[in-house]
Amino acid sequence: MTYLIRRGVRAFGVFDSLEVFMFDPSTPAGIVPLWDMVGGPMPRGVLGMGDPDVHVIDGIPTMFLGGFSSSFRNRLYVATLEDGADPATASWRMDLDDRGRARALTADPPKDAWDAEGMHTPSFVPAAGEQPARIYYTGRGSRKQYGPRSSYAIGALELIDGEWVRTGEPMIRGVAPRLSVLEPMIMHDRGRYVMWFQANPHEIGPGELPDYEIQVAESADGVSWSEPRAFTTSREGFFDNAIARTKDGWVMVLARGSDLHRTGGFPPQGLWLSTATELSADRAAWSEPRHVLNTGEPGIPASLARGAYGPGILHDIEHDRTVVYTTGVRDTPKWPIFLMRRILRGQRPVVPSPFYLSVAAVDLGVRARE
């Protein structure tokens, strides 16, 4: 098959006023788990996976992911699709080391580095002109993962002589009052790079409600970036976005952050969709976002019931078929209660965690004219 890889839609939706995806979200058969902290399987050496970013590299469908290792490190990983396999099935295989454990994409940062506490949310951009292929990512410098003392910035790996190498200092840092930046999503078009990312005072913890703003910056070389400006406001509550090229222009999917800590009181979750004729950092160039998926609706699997984020998308141009890969947040009680219920049901215990993530494939099928 011939694929155009897009980082974009995480569920069904309308790409423009004339096209719809033939997908019913109330049919769980269209959602296939790939990795699940609760239901499995999980690669050896990794406790949780998320943020799939999918591309075809040298003809091979390739998925970059963030993961939490069994040695309690946040690292980046890569999986590839089995030769000739249906991309909407659990046929993705993690790159493994000689011991059969998931192999990290690159070595851990130095202990005194800005990203010493881990790497998250990869966003791959192929080589362009004199610029090498890069994977932009969120790096954490604080011991705390969330709360007022948490701190995140955005950096990159570059592909040098076949190896992914850290570029050193972060490319984007937060500015008061939004001191943390996360969730980079980078596109290259017409000779320039455009980066959308989330900016917040800190990563929210238990009992806190979201305060997210999506900002955008531009660059000629993918290294030096313009002064960021707001793309969506905290009032709108969008957590991150994803963008894909279509035959007629561009489509953007926006998501609100999931209720990781079971705080409650969050605004409606799911996905919103917007379109534009050209890739633009100007919000006015994009249509008003439309709510196309509500993860609180009946029929949504438990693994996605508290939200979905971190999308990747694969589009088969020849057959106009789209498969989405998404991070899901499972609807579970607190760990001791969850553990006891599983034991009483004769199920295997799960690793203690403040939340449980999964990665799933969602077969959106083909587009049809209304």
GROMACS .gro file of C-alpha atoms in nm:
model
  370
    1MET     CA    1   0.000   0.000   0.000
    2THR     CA    2   0.100   0.364  -0.043
    3TYR     CA    3   0.069   0.565   0.275
    4LEU     CA    4   0.073   0.934   0.351
    5ILE     CA    5   0.157   0.971   0.719
    6ARG     CA    6  -0.014   1.244   0.913
    7ARG     CA    7   0.003   1.337   1.277
    8GLY     CA    8  -0.358   1.423   1.337
    9VAL     CA    9  -0.699   1.274   1.404
   10ARG     CA   10  -0.748   1.056   1.712
   11ALA     CA   11  -1.103   0.946   1.642
   12PHE     CA   12  -1.385   0.980   1.391
   13GLY     CA   13  -1.477   1.316   1.252
   14VAL     CA   14  -1.554   1.541   0.958
   15PHE     CA   15  -1.254   1.659   0.755
   16ASP     CA   16  -1.462   1.916   0.567
   17SER     CA   17  -1.825   1.988   0.492
   18LEU     CA   18  -1.845   1.719   0.226
   19GLU     CA   19  -1.653   1.426   0.367
   20VAL     CA   20  -1.725   1.200   0.664
   21PHE     CA   21  -1.551   0.895   0.803
   22MET     CA   22  -1.750   0.574   0.799
   23PHE     CA   23  -1.689   0.497   1.165
   24ASP     CA   24  -1.930   0.443   1.452
   25PRO     CA   25  -1.759   0.516   1.788
   26SER     CA   26  -2.022   0.310   1.967
   27THR     CA   27  -1.881  -0.002   1.799
   28PRO     CA   28  -1.581  -0.112   2.010
   29ALA     CA   29  -1.477  -0.358   1.734
   30GLY     CA   30  -1.335  -0.059   1.547
   31ILE     CA   31  -1.094   0.016   1.833
   32VAL     CA   32  -0.806  -0.230   1.863
   33PRO     CA   33  -0.576  -0.220   2.170
   34LEU     CA   34  -0.206  -0.231   2.090
   35TRP     CA   35  -0.056  -0.187   2.435
   36ASP     CA   36  -0.249  -0.154   2.761
   37MET     CA   37  -0.119  -0.116   3.116
   38VAL     CA   38  -0.418  -0.312   3.246
   39GLY     CA   39  -0.529  -0.547   2.972
   40GLY     CA   40  -0.190  -0.599   2.811
   41PRO     CA   41   0.013  -0.688   2.629
   42MET     CA   42   0.305  -0.471   2.728
   43PRO     CA   43   0.661  -0.502   2.594
   44ARG     CA   44   0.912  -0.633   2.844
   45GLY     CA   45   1.089  -0.352   3.022
   46VAL     CA   46   0.807  -0.100   2.982
   47LEU     CA   47   0.524  -0.034   3.226
   48GLY     CA   48   0.322   0.211   3.016
   49MET     CA   49   0.318   0.356   2.664
   50GLY     CA   50   0.161   0.662   2.504
   51ASP     CA   51   0.182   0.945   2.250
   52PRO     CA   52   0.214   0.742   1.927
   53ASP     CA   53   0.361   0.943   1.639
   54VAL     CA   54   0.339   0.749   1.311
   55HIS     CA   55   0.532   0.792   0.987
   56VAL     CA   56   0.659   0.591   0.692
   57ILE     CA   57   1.038   0.592   0.691
   58ASP     CA   58   1.219   0.423   0.403
   59GLY     CA   59   0.893   0.253   0.310
   60ILE     CA   60   0.832   0.110   0.660
   61PRO     CA   61   0.539   0.231   0.876
   62THR     CA   62   0.713   0.345   1.194
   63MET     CA   63   0.569   0.454   1.528
   64PHE     CA   64   0.756   0.662   1.784
   65LEU     CA   65   0.622   0.649   2.141
   66GLY     CA   66   0.689   0.774   2.489
   67GLY     CA   67   0.711   0.508   2.758
   68PHE     CA   68   0.772   0.455   3.129
   69SER     CA   69   1.035   0.187   3.176
   70SER     CA   70   1.040  -0.080   3.446
   71SER     CA   71   1.344   0.104   3.582
   72PHE     CA   72   1.115   0.407   3.630
   73ARG     CA   73   1.253   0.620   3.349
   74ASN     CA   74   1.057   0.811   3.085
   75ARG     CA   75   1.211   0.721   2.750
   76LEU     CA   76   1.135   0.726   2.378
   77TYR     CA   77   1.077   0.403   2.188
   78VAL     CA   78   1.004   0.290   1.833
   79ALA     CA   79   0.784   0.020   1.682
   80THR     CA   80   0.731  -0.088   1.321
   81LEU     CA   81   0.445  -0.257   1.140
   82GLU     CA   82   0.493  -0.617   1.035
   83ASP     CA   83   0.551  -0.654   0.662
   84GLY     CA   84   0.219  -0.659   0.479
   85ALA     CA   85   0.012  -0.640   0.799
   86ASP     CA   86  -0.312  -0.448   0.834
   87PRO     CA   87  -0.219  -0.124   1.017
   88ALA     CA   88  -0.546  -0.133   1.215
   89THR     CA   89  -0.450  -0.458   1.389
   90ALA     CA   90  -0.214  -0.536   1.676
   91SER     CA   91   0.069  -0.606   1.430
   92TRP     CA   92   0.308  -0.340   1.552
   93ARG     CA   93   0.632  -0.471   1.696
   94MET     CA   94   0.851  -0.285   1.942
   95ASP     CA   95   1.222  -0.261   1.867
   96LEU     CA   96   1.384  -0.495   2.119
   97ASP     CA   97   1.735  -0.533   2.256
   98ASP     CA   98   1.934  -0.858   2.284
   99ARG     CA   99   1.749  -0.948   2.606
  100GLY     CA  100   1.408  -0.911   2.444
  101ARG     CA  101   1.330  -0.584   2.623
  102ALA     CA  102   1.206  -0.264   2.461
  103ARG     CA  103   1.505  -0.069   2.332
  104ALA     CA  104   1.515   0.303   2.410
  105LEU     CA  105   1.560   0.525   2.107
  106THR     CA  106   1.856   0.704   2.263
  107ALA     CA  107   2.059   0.706   2.582
  108ASP     CA  108   1.921   0.873   2.894
  109PRO     CA  109   2.018   1.242   2.932
  110PRO     CA  110   2.300   1.330   3.173
  111LYS     CA  111   2.199   1.361   3.538
  112ASP     CA  112   2.249   1.738   3.537
  113ALA     CA  113   2.067   1.800   3.207
  114TRP     CA  114   1.749   2.003   3.161
  115ASP     CA  115   1.569   1.680   3.061
  116ALA     CA  116   1.738   1.452   3.313
  117GLU     CA  117   1.408   1.319   3.450
  118GLY     CA  118   1.282   1.188   3.119
  119MET     CA  119   1.162   1.233   2.761
  120HIS     CA  120   0.799   1.243   2.648
  121THR     CA  121   0.572   1.313   2.349
  122PRO     CA  122   0.787   1.259   2.037
  123SER     CA  123   0.713   1.448   1.715
  124PHE     CA  124   0.913   1.336   1.411
  125VAL     CA  125   0.998   1.567   1.121
  126PRO     CA  126   1.186   1.430   0.818
  127ALA     CA  127   1.504   1.587   0.683
  128ALA     CA  128   1.444   1.906   0.483
  129GLY     CA  129   1.712   2.072   0.275
  130GLU     CA  130   2.025   2.098   0.486
  131GLN     CA  131   1.835   2.023   0.806
  132PRO     CA  132   1.854   1.666   0.944
  133ALA     CA  133   1.559   1.455   1.050
  134ARG     CA  134   1.455   1.544   1.402
  135ILE     CA  135   1.238   1.414   1.683
  136TYR     CA  136   1.113   1.698   1.899
  137TYR     CA  137   1.011   1.597   2.250
  138THR     CA  138   0.908   1.719   2.592
  139GLY     CA  139   1.181   1.694   2.854
  140ARG     CA  140   1.128   1.702   3.230
  141GLY     CA  141   1.388   1.862   3.455
  142SER     CA  142   1.204   1.835   3.786
  143ARG     CA  143   1.172   1.537   4.017
  144LYS     CA  144   0.802   1.617   4.046
  145GLN     CA  145   0.592   1.497   3.752
  146TYR     CA  146   0.305   1.732   3.830
  147GLY     CA  147   0.215   2.014   4.066
  148PRO     CA  148   0.374   2.358   4.121
  149ARG     CA  149   0.727   2.216   4.138
  150SER     CA  150   0.708   2.036   3.804
  151SER     CA  151   0.902   2.178   3.508
  152TYR     CA  152   0.901   2.088   3.138
  153ALA     CA  153   1.066   2.223   2.823
  154ILE     CA  154   1.093   2.120   2.456
  155GLY     CA  155   1.409   1.992   2.288
  156ALA     CA  156   1.506   1.769   1.999
  157LEU     CA  157   1.704   1.469   1.884
  158GLU     CA  158   1.880   1.480   1.547
  159LEU     CA  159   1.959   1.183   1.326
  160ILE     CA  160   2.338   1.188   1.290
  161ASP     CA  161   2.513   0.897   1.114
  162GLY     CA  162   2.216   0.671   1.185
  163GLU     CA  163   2.197   0.757   1.557
  164TRP     CA  164   1.950   0.980   1.742
  165VAL     CA  165   2.155   1.244   1.925
  166ARG     CA  166   2.036   1.507   2.176
  167THR     CA  167   2.093   1.862   2.055
  168GLY     CA  168   2.172   1.989   2.404
  169GLU     CA  169   1.978   2.279   2.549
  170PRO     CA  170   1.601   2.308   2.498
  171MET     CA  171   1.467   2.496   2.197
  172ILE     CA  172   1.154   2.624   2.371
  173ARG     CA  173   1.123   2.715   2.739
  174GLY     CA  174   0.822   2.845   2.925
  175VAL     CA  175   0.784   3.208   3.021
  176ALA     CA  176   0.604   3.328   3.336
  177PRO     CA  177   0.327   3.279   3.420
  178ARG     CA  178   0.333   2.970   3.189
  179LEU     CA  179   0.663   2.819   3.294
  180SER     CA  180   0.614   2.474   3.144
  181VAL     CA  181   0.584   2.383   2.777
  182LEU     CA  182   0.484   2.037   2.653
  183GLU     CA  183   0.321   1.842   2.369
  184PRO     CA  184   0.519   1.971   2.069
  185MET     CA  185   0.365   1.913   1.725
  186ILE     CA  186   0.584   2.023   1.436
  187MET     CA  187   0.510   2.046   1.064
  188HIS     CA  188   0.741   2.150   0.780
  189ASP     CA  189   0.582   2.320   0.481
  190ARG     CA  190   0.688   2.573   0.219
  191GLY     CA  191   1.038   2.610   0.355
  192ARG     CA  192   0.954   2.674   0.719
  193TYR     CA  193   0.879   2.483   1.037
  194VAL     CA  194   0.570   2.551   1.249
  195MET     CA  195   0.549   2.425   1.608
  196TRP     CA  196   0.234   2.411   1.817
  197PHE     CA  197   0.278   2.328   2.185
  198GLN     CA  198   0.102   2.347   2.519
  199ALA     CA  199   0.200   2.610   2.775
  200ASN     CA  200   0.084   2.602   3.137
  201PRO     CA  201   0.187   2.724   3.484
  202HIS     CA  202   0.273   2.363   3.571
  203GLU     CA  203   0.148   2.015   3.494
  204ILE     CA  204  -0.175   1.979   3.688
  205GLY     CA  205  -0.194   1.734   3.975
  206PRO     CA  206  -0.475   1.573   4.178
  207GLY     CA  207  -0.747   1.819   4.269
  208GLU     CA  208  -0.642   2.077   4.009
  209LEU     CA  209  -0.842   2.183   3.706
  210PRO     CA  210  -0.670   2.244   3.370
  211ASP     CA  211  -0.516   2.576   3.273
  212TYR     CA  212  -0.386   2.510   2.922
  213GLU     CA  213  -0.294   2.742   2.637
  214ILE     CA  214  -0.175   2.623   2.296
  215GLN     CA  215   0.098   2.846   2.160
  216VAL     CA  216   0.263   2.853   1.819
  217ALA     CA  217   0.607   2.951   1.689
  218GLU     CA  218   0.779   2.945   1.350
  219SER     CA  219   1.133   2.874   1.234
  220ALA     CA  220   1.336   2.875   0.914
  221ASP     CA  221   1.573   2.601   1.031
  222GLY     CA  222   1.378   2.415   1.302
  223VAL     CA  223   1.627   2.533   1.567
  224SER     CA  224   1.579   2.907   1.623
  225TRP     CA  225   1.214   2.989   1.687
  226SER     CA  226   1.009   3.304   1.674
  227GLU     CA  227   0.850   3.451   1.984
  228PRO     CA  228   0.556   3.220   2.064
  229ARG     CA  229   0.204   3.357   2.054
  230ALA     CA  230  -0.126   3.218   2.174
  231PHE     CA  231  -0.318   2.996   1.934
  232THR     CA  232  -0.594   2.884   2.172
  233THR     CA  233  -0.681   3.037   2.508
  234SER     CA  234  -0.705   2.882   2.853
  235ARG     CA  235  -1.078   2.951   2.844
  236GLU     CA  236  -1.112   2.709   2.552
  237GLY     CA  237  -0.921   2.449   2.749
  238PHE     CA  238  -0.746   2.268   2.465
  239PHE     CA  239  -0.457   2.050   2.575
  240ASP     CA  240  -0.287   1.981   2.244
  241ASN     CA  241  -0.346   1.962   1.872
  242ALA     CA  242  -0.247   1.757   1.571
  243ILE     CA  243  -0.235   1.845   1.203
  244ALA     CA  244  -0.247   1.653   0.877
  245ARG     CA  245  -0.237   1.740   0.510
  246THR     CA  246  -0.545   1.653   0.306
  247LYS     CA  247  -0.607   1.656  -0.069
  248ASP     CA  248  -0.770   1.997  -0.037
  249GLY     CA  249  -0.571   2.158   0.243
  250TRP     CA  250  -0.510   2.086   0.611
  251VAL     CA  251  -0.704   1.946   0.902
  252MET     CA  252  -0.641   2.015   1.269
  253VAL     CA  253  -0.769   1.810   1.561
  254LEU     CA  254  -0.770   1.967   1.907
  255ALA     CA  255  -0.812   1.781   2.236
  256ARG     CA  256  -0.878   1.880   2.593
  257GLY     CA  257  -0.656   1.719   2.853
  258SER     CA  258  -0.793   1.400   3.003
  259ASP     CA  259  -0.879   1.367   3.372
  260LEU     CA  260  -0.565   1.172   3.463
  261HIS     CA  261  -0.611   1.199   3.839
  262ARG     CA  262  -0.986   1.140   3.855
  263THR     CA  263  -1.036   1.492   3.988
  264GLY     CA  264  -1.375   1.545   3.829
  265GLY     CA  265  -1.532   1.870   3.717
  266PHE     CA  266  -1.336   1.879   3.390
  267PRO     CA  267  -1.498   2.028   3.079
  268PRO     CA  268  -1.629   1.783   2.815
  269GLN     CA  269  -1.350   1.566   2.681
  270GLY     CA  270  -1.279   1.439   2.332
  271LEU     CA  271  -1.176   1.582   1.999
  272TRP     CA  272  -1.257   1.898   1.804
  273LEU     CA  273  -1.188   1.948   1.436
  274SER     CA  274  -1.087   2.251   1.231
  275THR     CA  275  -0.975   2.295   0.868
  276ALA     CA  276  -0.769   2.541   0.664
  277THR     CA  277  -0.670   2.573   0.300
  278GLU     CA  278  -0.303   2.637   0.391
  279LEU     CA  279  -0.083   2.547   0.687
  280SER     CA  280  -0.100   2.861   0.896
  281ALA     CA  281   0.009   2.974   1.242
  282ASP     CA  282  -0.275   3.227   1.233
  283ARG     CA  283  -0.583   3.107   1.423
  284ALA     CA  284  -0.807   3.314   1.196
  285ALA     CA  285  -0.706   3.095   0.901
  286TRP     CA  286  -0.870   2.793   1.065
  287SER     CA  287  -1.240   2.720   1.085
  288GLU     CA  288  -1.428   2.718   1.415
  289PRO     CA  289  -1.351   2.388   1.594
  290ARG     CA  290  -1.634   2.132   1.588
  291HIS     CA  291  -1.673   1.871   1.863
  292VAL     CA  292  -1.653   1.542   1.671
  293LEU     CA  293  -1.592   1.288   1.949
  294ASN     CA  294  -1.707   1.288   2.310
  295THR     CA  295  -1.524   1.019   2.508
  296GLY     CA  296  -1.800   1.031   2.769
  297GLU     CA  297  -2.055   0.888   2.528
  298PRO     CA  298  -2.194   0.532   2.565
  299GLY     CA  299  -1.999   0.264   2.381
  300ILE     CA  300  -1.653   0.411   2.436
  301PRO     CA  301  -1.419   0.140   2.574
  302ALA     CA  302  -1.317   0.174   2.940
  303SER     CA  303  -0.957   0.228   2.826
  304LEU     CA  304  -1.062   0.561   2.667
  305ALA     CA  305  -1.337   0.661   2.908
  306ARG     CA  306  -1.143   0.940   3.080
  307GLY     CA  307  -1.009   1.089   2.760
  308ALA     CA  308  -0.772   1.037   2.469
  309TYR     CA  309  -0.468   1.232   2.355
  310GLY     CA  310  -0.128   1.198   2.187
  311PRO     CA  311  -0.242   1.105   1.835
  312GLY     CA  312  -0.074   0.959   1.532
  313ILE     CA  313  -0.242   0.888   1.200
  314LEU     CA  314  -0.175   0.678   0.893
  315HIS     CA  315  -0.363   0.745   0.569
  316ASP     CA  316  -0.370   0.509   0.270
  317ILE     CA  317  -0.401   0.744  -0.027
  318GLU     CA  318  -0.487   0.472  -0.277
  319HIS     CA  319  -0.787   0.346  -0.079
  320ASP     CA  320  -0.855   0.669   0.113
  321ARG     CA  321  -0.845   0.471   0.435
  322THR     CA  322  -0.743   0.627   0.765
  323VAL     CA  323  -0.617   0.455   1.079
  324VAL     CA  324  -0.559   0.655   1.396
  325TYR     CA  325  -0.340   0.563   1.692
  326THR     CA  326  -0.424   0.722   2.024
  327THR     CA  327  -0.335   0.728   2.392
  328GLY     CA  328  -0.632   0.643   2.612
  329VAL     CA  329  -0.687   0.704   2.983
  330ARG     CA  330  -0.868   0.422   3.158
  331ASP     CA  331  -1.163   0.479   3.388
  332THR     CA  332  -1.050   0.311   3.712
  333PRO     CA  333  -1.086   0.375   4.086
  334LYS     CA  334  -0.781   0.439   4.302
  335TRP     CA  335  -0.520   0.167   4.292
  336PRO     CA  336  -0.593  -0.021   4.621
  337ILE     CA  337  -0.961  -0.053   4.527
  338PHE     CA  338  -0.873  -0.145   4.170
  339LEU     CA  339  -0.627  -0.410   4.292
  340MET     CA  340  -0.876  -0.565   4.533
  341ARG     CA  341  -1.147  -0.586   4.267
  342ARG     CA  342  -0.910  -0.760   4.026
  343ILE     CA  343  -0.800  -1.012   4.289
  344LEU     CA  344  -1.161  -1.088   4.380
  345ARG     CA  345  -1.236  -1.149   4.011
  346GLY     CA  346  -0.937  -1.379   3.975
  347GLN     CA  347  -0.748  -1.132   3.757
  348ARG     CA  348  -0.379  -1.054   3.768
  349PRO     CA  349  -0.266  -0.757   3.982
  350VAL     CA  350  -0.155  -0.438   3.809
  351VAL     CA  351   0.137  -0.210   3.880
  352PRO     CA  352   0.044   0.077   4.117
  353SER     CA  353  -0.013   0.392   3.915
  354PRO     CA  354  -0.201   0.721   3.955
  355PHE     CA  355  -0.354   0.651   3.612
  356TYR     CA  356  -0.355   0.375   3.351
  357LEU     CA  357  -0.279   0.439   2.985
  358SER     CA  358  -0.325   0.245   2.666
  359VAL     CA  359  -0.240   0.282   2.299
  360ALA     CA  360  -0.511   0.183   2.054
  361ALA     CA  361  -0.566   0.174   1.680
  362VAL     CA  362  -0.893   0.321   1.556
  363ASP     CA  363  -0.992   0.219   1.205
  364LEU     CA  364  -1.179   0.513   1.061
  365GLY     CA  365  -1.239   0.329   0.736
  366VAL     CA  366  -1.287   0.518   0.410
  367ARG     CA  367  -1.429   0.862   0.354
  368ALA     CA  368  -1.757   0.898   0.175
  369ARG     CA  369  -1.936   1.193   0.020
  370GLU     CA  370  -2.246   1.320   0.199
   0.00000   0.00000   0.00000
